[in-house]
Amino acid sequence: MKTTIAEVGKHVGQTVTIGAWLANKRSSGKIAFLQLRDGTGFIQGVVVKAEVEEEVFKLAKELTQESSLFVTGTVREDDRAPSGYELTVQSLELIHEAKDYPITPKEHGTEFLMDHRHLWLRSKRQHAIMKVRNEIIRATYEFFNENGFTKVDPPILTGSSAEGTTNLFHTKYFDEDAYLSQSGQLYMEAAAMALGKVFSFGPTFRAEKSKTRRHLIEFWMIEPEMAFMDHEDNLKVQEDYVSHVVQSVLKNCKQELIALERDVAKLENVVAPFPRITYDEAIEMLQKEGHEIKWGEDFGAPHETAIAEKFDKPVFITHYPAEIKAFYMKPDPNREEVVLCADLIAPEGYGEIIGGSQRIDDEELLNQRYEEHNLSQEAYQWYMDLRKYGSVPHSGFGLGLERTVAWISGTEHVRETIPFPRLLNRLYP
Ligand SMILES: NC(=O)C[C@H]([NH3+])C(=O)NS(=O)(=O)OC[C@H]1O[C@@H](n2cnc3c(N)ncnc32)[C@H](O)[C@@H]1O
Ligand SMILES: [Mg+2]
């Protein structure tokens, strides 16, 4: 009967057929070990010369890396196998021979692998990272559906910018100027006034000339927005959400985390609540450690890493100076020079995974911010209407999917956390 590698455990002792690719192999005069993959998992097929037809063993010896084939064999339990099972092969049927597959089992340079990303995805490591990404996506929908949020899809083509105008991708919308969305937030605020608690999950674009291990040009963001919820309510949703995601990956991606050699002890205690420090306290911590940073400056990666090292969970840094944050953030009523915002910094040097804030709900103050930030009233008239008609306290945040995948999977660079990364000078494949 036909099955998949993920399902062989249901057929121990039975003869099954799987469609597969040959990931790797080793053989001697009497036996061949075929490392097979079918997209659902990996399994070893053992071909014993004395137990199969002569042409089967001949084919096993000649099979080339990444050739596709049907494999028929008996499923056996084997504690030494990562999947717990092995196939004793009875027959092989070649589908398509792969000649000179470029990504051989030896080490390859990053640029070579990136140029072959469409093939590199087939490797065991990339398979594991994509399965962790998938679990984070699944757990995200689970969390927000179970907590009364409605999925709302903001537009990708927009006429305004939420996060400043320095990293916009410009395009034409017929004879009008348009931009690829940097953040769906402003639209999510409108949606929150209609549906209470909403979340988006989609691609966002930043024409940032940053060549770092945390920056992508196109990345996926989850942007919840909640009417009637303030700064502290916002942080609670974030820590509950991130804890749910981490614990879901620990529960459902055990094999993948082993394949990635991830130290899971560092994830096991990621449960709410998370520590909270203010920007002032963070500046003081850094200055005490000798970092050259002054109040009013933004944190760079080394600063975030130095702060995160003091905690064994993600840490919120709250109440940044208004001067270095976005126009829409609500000032602290007790101290107008700082705003009710928080960045969530992941441990182990993975940096900022969430940016969020309580939003200005006062029409006059928002108008004042438009002027200070030279924003066109015309492009934002619709956004201002949210303060004209039944304005309410509301807050929200944006979690970067790829940075979160990097942290949870223990992956150094975000280019390995998205199927086809868009980086500075990288639009291929
Ligand atoms: N709805 C909101 O309140 C979100 C808000 N408008 C916003 O876009 N905040 S953010 O710019 O900090 O970006 C949010 C997160 O988005 C991720 N992010 C932000 N920029 C990038 C790049 N360039 N590459 C990868 N990931 C990125 C990172 O995790 C940030 O913490
Ligand atoms: Mg940010």
GROMACS .gro file of C-alpha atoms and ligand atoms in nm:
model
  461
    1MET     CA    1   0.000   0.000   0.000
    2LYS     CA    2   0.119   0.357  -0.069
    3THR     CA    3   0.210   0.568   0.234
    4THR     CA    4   0.447   0.844   0.341
    5ILE     CA    5   0.754   0.841   0.564
    6ALA     CA    6   0.563   1.031   0.833
    7GLU     CA    7   0.301   0.753   0.837
    8VAL     CA    8   0.518   0.439   0.826
    9GLY     CA    9   0.479   0.393   1.202
   10LYS     CA   10   0.121   0.280   1.138
   11HIS     CA   11   0.246  -0.004   0.914
   12VAL     CA   12   0.515  -0.186   1.113
   13GLY     CA   13   0.573  -0.534   0.967
   14GLN     CA   14   0.377  -0.451   0.651
   15THR     CA   15   0.503  -0.397   0.296
   16VAL     CA   16   0.456  -0.037   0.181
   17THR     CA   17   0.549   0.180  -0.116
   18ILE     CA   18   0.670   0.539  -0.076
   19GLY     CA   19   0.752   0.801  -0.338
   20ALA     CA   20   1.086   0.953  -0.242
   21TRP     CA   21   1.407   1.127  -0.340
   22LEU     CA   22   1.751   0.990  -0.265
   23ALA     CA   23   1.909   1.238  -0.022
   24ASN     CA   24   2.228   1.039   0.021
   25LYS     CA   25   2.355   0.680   0.021
   26ARG     CA   26   2.644   0.455   0.118
   27SER     CA   27   2.701   0.101  -0.005
   28SER     CA   28   2.938  -0.193  -0.011
   29GLY     CA   29   2.952  -0.505  -0.227
   30LYS     CA   30   2.670  -0.672  -0.035
   31ILE     CA   31   2.448  -0.396   0.107
   32ALA     CA   32   2.330  -0.042   0.026
   33PHE     CA   33   2.195   0.215   0.274
   34LEU     CA   34   1.964   0.465   0.100
   35GLN     CA   35   1.887   0.791   0.288
   36LEU     CA   36   1.537   0.865   0.159
   37ARG     CA   37   1.321   1.171   0.197
   38ASP     CA   38   0.967   1.243   0.073
   39GLY     CA   39   0.899   1.587   0.219
   40THR     CA   40   0.717   1.445   0.522
   41GLY     CA   41   1.036   1.307   0.679
   42PHE     CA   42   1.351   1.102   0.637
   43ILE     CA   43   1.405   0.725   0.657
   44GLN     CA   44   1.682   0.475   0.573
   45GLY     CA   45   1.610   0.203   0.317
   46VAL     CA   46   1.836  -0.100   0.345
   47VAL     CA   47   1.899  -0.302   0.025
   48VAL     CA   48   2.060  -0.641   0.094
   49LYS     CA   49   2.208  -0.791  -0.223
   50ALA     CA   50   2.125  -1.149  -0.127
   51GLU     CA   51   1.757  -1.059  -0.063
   52VAL     CA   52   1.659  -0.870  -0.380
   53GLU     CA   53   1.655  -0.919  -0.757
   54GLU     CA   54   1.991  -0.851  -0.921
   55GLU     CA   55   1.861  -0.543  -1.111
   56VAL     CA   56   1.726  -0.395  -0.788
   57PHE     CA   57   2.067  -0.407  -0.621
   58LYS     CA   58   2.230  -0.278  -0.942
   59LEU     CA   59   1.989   0.019  -0.945
   60ALA     CA   60   2.057   0.083  -0.573
   61LYS     CA   61   2.429   0.099  -0.644
   62GLU     CA   62   2.381   0.335  -0.942
   63LEU     CA   63   2.124   0.570  -0.789
   64THR     CA   64   2.242   0.933  -0.790
   65GLN     CA   65   2.170   1.201  -0.529
   66GLU     CA   66   1.821   1.357  -0.554
   67SER     CA   67   1.694   1.106  -0.811
   68SER     CA   68   1.325   1.036  -0.757
   69LEU     CA   69   1.192   0.684  -0.718
   70PHE     CA   70   0.927   0.456  -0.573
   71VAL     CA   71   1.058   0.234  -0.295
   72THR     CA   72   0.874  -0.080  -0.181
   73GLY     CA   73   0.979  -0.249   0.141
   74THR     CA   74   0.885  -0.380   0.485
   75VAL     CA   75   0.865  -0.135   0.775
   76ARG     CA   76   1.080  -0.227   1.075
   77GLU     CA   77   1.115  -0.056   1.412
   78ASP     CA   78   1.472   0.057   1.480
   79ASP     CA   79   1.564   0.257   1.793
   80ARG     CA   80   1.885   0.378   1.628
   81ALA     CA   81   1.689   0.555   1.352
   82PRO     CA   82   1.588   0.921   1.425
   83SER     CA   83   1.236   0.842   1.303
   84GLY     CA   84   1.235   0.509   1.495
   85TYR     CA   85   1.178   0.308   1.177
   86GLU     CA   86   1.366   0.162   0.882
   87LEU     CA   87   1.264   0.006   0.549
   88THR     CA   88   1.392  -0.333   0.435
   89VAL     CA   89   1.380  -0.272   0.060
   90GLN     CA   90   1.226  -0.531  -0.174
   91SER     CA   91   1.208  -0.329  -0.496
   92LEU     CA   92   1.298   0.009  -0.648
   93GLU     CA   93   1.144   0.188  -0.945
   94LEU     CA   94   1.334   0.489  -1.081
   95ILE     CA   95   1.110   0.788  -1.167
   96HIS     CA   96   1.371   1.041  -1.277
   97GLU     CA   97   1.750   1.033  -1.258
   98ALA     CA   98   1.911   1.351  -1.116
   99LYS     CA   99   2.249   1.403  -1.280
  100ASP     CA  100   2.521   1.611  -1.105
  101TYR     CA  101   2.300   1.751  -0.829
  102PRO     CA  102   2.493   2.066  -0.725
  103ILE     CA  103   2.451   2.051  -0.346
  104THR     CA  104   2.668   1.751  -0.264
  105PRO     CA  105   2.705   1.627   0.098
  106LYS     CA  106   3.028   1.831   0.140
  107GLU     CA  107   3.036   2.186   0.292
  108HIS     CA  108   2.921   2.470   0.064
  109GLY     CA  109   2.959   2.849   0.097
  110THR     CA  110   2.661   3.066   0.193
  111GLU     CA  111   2.639   3.250  -0.141
  112PHE     CA  112   2.644   2.918  -0.329
  113LEU     CA  113   2.364   2.783  -0.108
  114MET     CA  114   2.166   3.105  -0.143
  115ASP     CA  115   2.201   3.091  -0.524
  116HIS     CA  116   2.061   2.737  -0.500
  117ARG     CA  117   1.796   2.816  -0.235
  118HIS     CA  118   1.531   2.641  -0.451
  119LEU     CA  119   1.731   2.317  -0.398
  120TRP     CA  120   1.888   2.393  -0.057
  121LEU     CA  121   1.537   2.384   0.085
  122ARG     CA  122   1.548   2.005   0.038
  123SER     CA  123   1.821   1.957   0.301
  124LYS     CA  124   1.744   1.808   0.644
  125ARG     CA  125   1.835   2.131   0.825
  126GLN     CA  126   1.617   2.353   0.605
  127HIS     CA  127   1.335   2.098   0.631
  128ALA     CA  128   1.356   2.122   1.011
  129ILE     CA  129   1.353   2.504   1.010
  130MET     CA  130   1.052   2.515   0.775
  131LYS     CA  131   0.865   2.270   1.001
  132VAL     CA  132   0.937   2.493   1.303
  133ARG     CA  133   0.815   2.793   1.100
  134ASN     CA  134   0.499   2.599   1.015
  135GLU     CA  135   0.437   2.516   1.382
  136ILE     CA  136   0.478   2.882   1.484
  137ILE     CA  137   0.222   2.974   1.216
  138ARG     CA  138  -0.018   2.703   1.334
  139ALA     CA  139   0.020   2.800   1.701
  140THR     CA  140  -0.034   3.166   1.610
  141TYR     CA  141  -0.372   3.099   1.451
  142GLU     CA  142  -0.458   2.866   1.741
  143PHE     CA  143  -0.378   3.131   2.002
  144PHE     CA  144  -0.567   3.417   1.839
  145ASN     CA  145  -0.867   3.204   1.737
  146GLU     CA  146  -0.891   3.066   2.092
  147ASN     CA  147  -0.870   3.417   2.240
  148GLY     CA  148  -1.150   3.580   2.043
  149PHE     CA  149  -0.944   3.757   1.775
  150THR     CA  150  -1.068   3.795   1.416
  151LYS     CA  151  -0.828   3.757   1.125
  152VAL     CA  152  -0.826   4.073   0.914
  153ASP     CA  153  -0.608   4.122   0.604
  154PRO     CA  154  -0.475   4.476   0.558
  155PRO     CA  155  -0.380   4.593   0.206
  156ILE     CA  156  -0.031   4.540   0.063
  157LEU     CA  157  -0.066   4.834  -0.177
  158THR     CA  158  -0.104   5.149   0.033
  159GLY     CA  159  -0.096   5.525   0.002
  160SER     CA  160   0.055   5.594   0.345
  161SER     CA  161   0.334   5.472   0.571
  162ALA     CA  162   0.316   5.366   0.934
  163GLU     CA  163   0.686   5.337   1.007
  164GLY     CA  164   0.835   5.649   0.853
  165THR     CA  165   0.913   5.727   0.492
  166THR     CA  166   1.280   5.628   0.476
  167ASN     CA  167   1.234   5.261   0.389
  168LEU     CA  168   0.930   5.256   0.162
  169PHE     CA  169   0.909   5.058  -0.162
  170HIS     CA  170   0.751   5.295  -0.408
  171THR     CA  171   0.533   5.172  -0.697
  172LYS     CA  172   0.274   5.321  -0.931
  173TYR     CA  173  -0.094   5.252  -0.875
  174PHE     CA  174  -0.213   5.343  -1.222
  175ASP     CA  175  -0.134   5.716  -1.225
  176GLU     CA  176  -0.106   5.745  -0.844
  177ASP     CA  177   0.191   5.687  -0.612
  178ALA     CA  178   0.164   5.379  -0.392
  179TYR     CA  179   0.388   5.193  -0.147
  180LEU     CA  180   0.429   4.830  -0.043
  181SER     CA  181   0.305   4.792   0.314
  182GLN     CA  182   0.568   4.832   0.588
  183SER     CA  183   0.309   4.742   0.850
  184GLY     CA  184  -0.066   4.681   0.843
  185GLN     CA  185  -0.108   4.857   1.175
  186LEU     CA  186  -0.305   5.166   1.073
  187TYR     CA  187  -0.561   4.950   0.894
  188MET     CA  188  -0.568   4.711   1.189
  189GLU     CA  189  -0.665   5.004   1.412
  190ALA     CA  190  -0.964   5.069   1.185
  191ALA     CA  191  -1.047   4.697   1.197
  192ALA     CA  192  -1.021   4.694   1.578
  193MET     CA  193  -1.286   4.970   1.594
  194ALA     CA  194  -1.512   4.736   1.398
  195LEU     CA  195  -1.425   4.394   1.542
  196GLY     CA  196  -1.267   4.462   1.883
  197LYS     CA  197  -0.972   4.221   1.880
  198VAL     CA  198  -0.812   4.155   1.538
  199PHE     CA  199  -0.489   4.019   1.398
  200SER     CA  200  -0.320   4.018   1.060
  201PHE     CA  201  -0.059   3.775   0.930
  202GLY     CA  202   0.113   3.868   0.608
  203PRO     CA  203   0.416   3.995   0.419
  204THR     CA  204   0.553   4.344   0.486
  205PHE     CA  205   0.829   4.527   0.307
  206ARG     CA  206   1.114   4.752   0.421
  207ALA     CA  207   1.364   4.900   0.175
  208GLU     CA  208   1.624   4.902   0.453
  209LYS     CA  209   1.989   4.907   0.348
  210SER     CA  210   2.071   4.695   0.651
  211LYS     CA  211   2.292   4.393   0.583
  212THR     CA  212   2.257   4.218   0.920
  213ARG     CA  213   2.154   3.870   1.033
  214ARG     CA  214   1.820   4.010   1.156
  215HIS     CA  215   1.706   4.214   0.855
  216LEU     CA  216   1.503   4.100   0.555
  217ILE     CA  217   1.358   4.323   0.283
  218GLU     CA  218   1.039   4.116   0.274
  219PHE     CA  219   0.934   3.957   0.602
  220TRP     CA  220   0.614   3.825   0.757
  221MET     CA  221   0.452   3.999   1.049
  222ILE     CA  222   0.170   3.913   1.288
  223GLU     CA  223  -0.007   4.237   1.390
  224PRO     CA  224  -0.275   4.208   1.658
  225GLU     CA  225  -0.476   4.522   1.753
  226MET     CA  226  -0.713   4.548   2.049
  227ALA     CA  227  -0.980   4.811   2.123
  228PHE     CA  228  -1.021   4.916   2.489
  229MET     CA  229  -0.686   4.756   2.582
  230ASP     CA  230  -0.405   4.968   2.726
  231HIS     CA  231  -0.026   4.933   2.744
  232GLU     CA  232  -0.020   4.672   3.021
  233ASP     CA  233  -0.305   4.471   2.861
  234ASN     CA  234  -0.094   4.476   2.542
  235LEU     CA  235   0.212   4.329   2.714
  236LYS     CA  236   0.001   4.053   2.871
  237VAL     CA  237  -0.134   3.944   2.530
  238GLN     CA  238   0.221   3.943   2.392
  239GLU     CA  239   0.373   3.729   2.669
  240ASP     CA  240   0.081   3.483   2.659
  241TYR     CA  241   0.109   3.457   2.280
  242VAL     CA  242   0.488   3.412   2.268
  243SER     CA  243   0.476   3.158   2.554
  244HIS     CA  244   0.208   2.961   2.369
  245VAL     CA  245   0.416   2.955   2.051
  246VAL     CA  246   0.736   2.844   2.226
  247GLN     CA  247   0.564   2.569   2.425
  248SER     CA  248   0.384   2.448   2.109
  249VAL     CA  249   0.714   2.415   1.922
  250LEU     CA  250   0.870   2.229   2.216
  251LYS     CA  251   0.572   1.989   2.215
  252ASN     CA  252   0.526   1.937   1.841
  253CYS     CA  253   0.874   1.980   1.688
  254LYS     CA  254   1.088   1.753   1.906
  255GLN     CA  255   1.254   1.575   1.610
  256GLU     CA  256   1.323   1.902   1.430
  257LEU     CA  257   1.479   2.067   1.738
  258ILE     CA  258   1.704   1.760   1.775
  259ALA     CA  259   1.803   1.784   1.407
  260LEU     CA  260   1.885   2.153   1.466
  261GLU     CA  261   2.084   2.065   1.781
  262ARG     CA  262   1.878   2.330   1.965
  263ASP     CA  263   1.940   2.357   2.343
  264VAL     CA  264   1.574   2.325   2.443
  265ALA     CA  265   1.652   2.399   2.809
  266LYS     CA  266   1.676   2.763   2.702
  267LEU     CA  267   1.316   2.752   2.576
  268GLU     CA  268   1.151   2.543   2.846
  269ASN     CA  269   1.117   2.830   3.093
  270VAL     CA  270   0.971   3.073   2.839
  271VAL     CA  271   0.638   3.111   3.015
  272ALA     CA  272   0.449   3.428   3.115
  273PRO     CA  273   0.509   3.664   3.279
  274PHE     CA  274   0.817   3.811   3.111
  275PRO     CA  275   1.043   4.064   3.289
  276ARG     CA  276   0.986   4.434   3.219
  277ILE     CA  277   1.244   4.711   3.236
  278THR     CA  278   1.208   5.074   3.131
  279TYR     CA  279   1.423   5.245   2.870
  280ASP     CA  280   1.573   5.452   3.154
  281GLU     CA  281   1.672   5.135   3.344
  282ALA     CA  282   1.818   4.984   3.026
  283ILE     CA  283   2.028   5.295   2.960
  284GLU     CA  284   2.152   5.285   3.321
  285MET     CA  285   2.242   4.912   3.288
  286LEU     CA  286   2.435   4.974   2.967
  287GLN     CA  287   2.619   5.281   3.094
  288LYS     CA  288   2.721   5.091   3.411
  289GLU     CA  289   2.870   4.825   3.180
  290GLY     CA  290   3.068   5.088   2.993
  291HIS     CA  291   2.858   5.115   2.677
  292GLU     CA  292   2.885   5.457   2.512
  293ILE     CA  293   2.514   5.538   2.496
  294LYS     CA  294   2.323   5.850   2.600
  295TRP     CA  295   1.962   5.896   2.700
  296GLY     CA  296   1.761   5.969   2.384
  297GLU     CA  297   1.959   5.732   2.160
  298ASP     CA  298   1.807   5.411   2.020
  299PHE     CA  299   1.950   5.070   2.105
  300GLY     CA  300   2.161   4.883   1.853
  301ALA     CA  301   2.203   4.505   1.835
  302PRO     CA  302   2.495   4.498   2.085
  303HIS     CA  303   2.287   4.693   2.337
  304GLU     CA  304   1.987   4.462   2.298
  305THR     CA  305   2.216   4.159   2.335
  306ALA     CA  306   2.382   4.302   2.647
  307ILE     CA  307   2.043   4.370   2.807
  308ALA     CA  308   1.893   4.033   2.708
  309GLU     CA  309   2.192   3.849   2.859
  310LYS     CA  310   2.070   3.951   3.205
  311PHE     CA  311   1.746   3.755   3.164
  312ASP     CA  312   1.661   3.393   3.081
  313LYS     CA  313   1.332   3.488   2.915
  314PRO     CA  314   1.236   3.752   2.657
  315VAL     CA  315   1.244   4.094   2.824
  316PHE     CA  316   1.018   4.395   2.757
  317ILE     CA  317   1.190   4.731   2.731
  318THR     CA  318   0.919   4.994   2.782
  319HIS     CA  319   0.871   5.372   2.779
  320TYR     CA  320   1.117   5.479   2.509
  321PRO     CA  321   1.167   5.851   2.439
  322ALA     CA  322   0.891   5.983   2.210
  323GLU     CA  323   1.162   6.140   1.989
  324ILE     CA  324   1.292   5.804   1.865
  325LYS     CA  325   0.957   5.628   1.821
  326ALA     CA  326   0.671   5.639   1.566
  327PHE     CA  327   0.420   5.926   1.544
  328TYR     CA  328   0.118   5.722   1.655
  329MET     CA  329   0.252   5.619   2.000
  330LYS     CA  330   0.065   5.755   2.305
  331PRO     CA  331   0.276   5.960   2.548
  332ASP     CA  332   0.286   5.846   2.912
  333PRO     CA  333   0.033   6.078   3.083
  334ASN     CA  334   0.272   6.106   3.379
  335ARG     CA  335   0.576   6.189   3.166
  336GLU     CA  336   0.507   6.327   2.818
  337GLU     CA  337   0.865   6.279   2.692
  338VAL     CA  338   0.830   5.899   2.689
  339VAL     CA  339   0.566   5.685   2.520
  340LEU     CA  340   0.360   5.379   2.622
  341CYS     CA  341   0.548   5.134   2.404
  342ALA     CA  342   0.754   4.818   2.441
  343ASP     CA  343   1.003   4.623   2.238
  344LEU     CA  344   1.028   4.253   2.327
  345ILE     CA  345   1.392   4.141   2.315
  346ALA     CA  346   1.456   3.769   2.273
  347PRO     CA  347   1.731   3.595   2.471
  348GLU     CA  348   2.060   3.458   2.331
  349GLY     CA  349   2.129   3.764   2.117
  350TYR     CA  350   1.831   3.725   1.882
  351GLY     CA  351   1.724   4.084   1.948
  352GLU     CA  352   1.393   4.257   1.897
  353ILE     CA  353   1.112   4.021   1.795
  354ILE     CA  354   0.820   4.250   1.878
  355GLY     CA  355   0.752   4.623   1.851
  356GLY     CA  356   0.426   4.751   1.994
  357SER     CA  357   0.252   5.037   2.171
  358GLN     CA  358  -0.064   5.198   2.296
  359ARG     CA  359  -0.186   5.437   2.024
  360ILE     CA  360  -0.271   5.806   2.047
  361ASP     CA  361  -0.652   5.820   2.073
  362ASP     CA  362  -0.680   6.199   2.099
  363GLU     CA  363  -0.758   6.380   1.770
  364GLU     CA  364  -0.581   6.703   1.859
  365LEU     CA  365  -0.261   6.532   1.970
  366LEU     CA  366  -0.256   6.314   1.658
  367ASN     CA  367  -0.291   6.624   1.440
  368GLN     CA  368  -0.001   6.778   1.627
  369ARG     CA  369   0.209   6.465   1.559
  370TYR     CA  370   0.123   6.483   1.186
  371GLU     CA  371   0.276   6.829   1.175
  372GLU     CA  372   0.581   6.731   1.378
  373HIS     CA  373   0.645   6.433   1.147
  374ASN     CA  374   0.549   6.621   0.825
  375LEU     CA  375   0.278   6.369   0.740
  376SER     CA  376   0.023   6.456   0.473
  377GLN     CA  377  -0.321   6.512   0.626
  378GLU     CA  378  -0.475   6.403   0.296
  379ALA     CA  379  -0.321   6.054   0.293
  380TYR     CA  380  -0.417   6.000   0.657
  381GLN     CA  381  -0.766   6.154   0.662
  382TRP     CA  382  -0.922   5.807   0.697
  383TYR     CA  383  -0.688   5.732   0.992
  384MET     CA  384  -0.791   6.058   1.161
  385ASP     CA  385  -1.158   5.960   1.127
  386LEU     CA  386  -1.090   5.683   1.383
  387ARG     CA  387  -1.030   5.965   1.636
  388LYS     CA  388  -1.333   6.160   1.519
  389TYR     CA  389  -1.594   5.891   1.556
  390GLY     CA  390  -1.592   5.705   1.890
  391SER     CA  391  -1.220   5.707   1.965
  392VAL     CA  392  -1.114   5.457   2.235
  393PRO     CA  393  -0.793   5.356   2.412
  394HIS     CA  394  -0.637   5.083   2.199
  395SER     CA  395  -0.304   4.909   2.155
  396GLY     CA  396  -0.130   4.648   1.946
  397PHE     CA  397   0.199   4.506   1.830
  398GLY     CA  398   0.390   4.348   1.546
  399LEU     CA  399   0.583   4.022   1.586
  400GLY     CA  400   0.840   3.948   1.317
  401LEU     CA  401   0.791   3.585   1.215
  402GLU     CA  402   1.141   3.523   1.080
  403ARG     CA  403   1.321   3.668   1.383
  404THR     CA  404   1.098   3.453   1.605
  405VAL     CA  405   1.174   3.142   1.397
  406ALA     CA  406   1.548   3.225   1.421
  407TRP     CA  407   1.530   3.253   1.801
  408ILE     CA  408   1.319   2.942   1.866
  409SER     CA  409   1.505   2.722   1.615
  410GLY     CA  410   1.846   2.858   1.718
  411THR     CA  411   1.924   2.975   1.363
  412GLU     CA  412   2.196   3.238   1.328
  413HIS     CA  413   2.065   3.430   1.025
  414VAL     CA  414   1.706   3.510   0.924
  415ARG     CA  415   1.786   3.413   0.561
  416GLU     CA  416   1.734   3.049   0.667
  417THR     CA  417   1.395   3.120   0.825
  418ILE     CA  418   1.197   3.214   0.513
  419PRO     CA  419   1.163   2.993   0.205
  420PHE     CA  420   1.293   3.251  -0.046
  421PRO     CA  421   1.473   3.534   0.136
  422ARG     CA  422   1.480   3.886  -0.004
  423LEU     CA  423   1.796   4.058   0.117
  424LEU     CA  424   2.005   4.357   0.011
  425ASN     CA  425   2.129   4.258  -0.342
  426ARG     CA  426   1.932   3.931  -0.336
  427LEU     CA  427   1.624   3.895  -0.557
  428TYR     CA  428   1.716   3.549  -0.698
  429PRO     CA  429   1.584   3.273  -0.698
  430LIG     N1  430   0.139   4.666   1.457
  430LIG     C1  431   0.247   4.722   1.517
  430LIG     O1  432   0.240   4.787   1.622
  430LIG     C2  433   0.381   4.702   1.448
  430LIG     C3  434   0.451   4.833   1.421
  430LIG     N2  435   0.378   4.919   1.324
  430LIG     C4  436   0.587   4.799   1.358
  430LIG     O2  437   0.598   4.778   1.238
  430LIG     N3  438   0.689   4.789   1.449
  430LIG     S1  439   0.839   4.750   1.407
  430LIG     O3  440   0.885   4.837   1.301
  430LIG     O4  441   0.917   4.745   1.529
  430LIG     O5  442   0.834   4.602   1.344
  430LIG     C5  443   0.774   4.499   1.422
  430LIG     C6  444   0.862   4.376   1.419
  430LIG     O6  445   0.885   4.338   1.284
  430LIG     C7  446   1.014   4.277   1.274
  430LIG     N4  447   1.092   4.347   1.173
  430LIG     C8  448   1.095   4.479   1.150
  430LIG     N5  449   1.176   4.509   1.046
  430LIG     C9  450   1.227   4.388   1.004
  430LIG    C10  451   1.319   4.350   0.900
  430LIG     N6  452   1.373   4.441   0.818
  430LIG     N7  453   1.347   4.219   0.886
  430LIG    C11  454   1.291   4.125   0.969
  430LIG     N8  455   1.203   4.155   1.069
  430LIG    C12  456   1.173   4.286   1.085
  430LIG    C13  457   1.078   4.284   1.411
  430LIG     O7  458   1.056   4.161   1.479
  430LIG    C14  459   1.000   4.397   1.476
  430LIG     O8  460   0.996   4.388   1.617
  431MG      MG  461   1.088   4.799   1.622
   0.00000   0.00000   0.00000
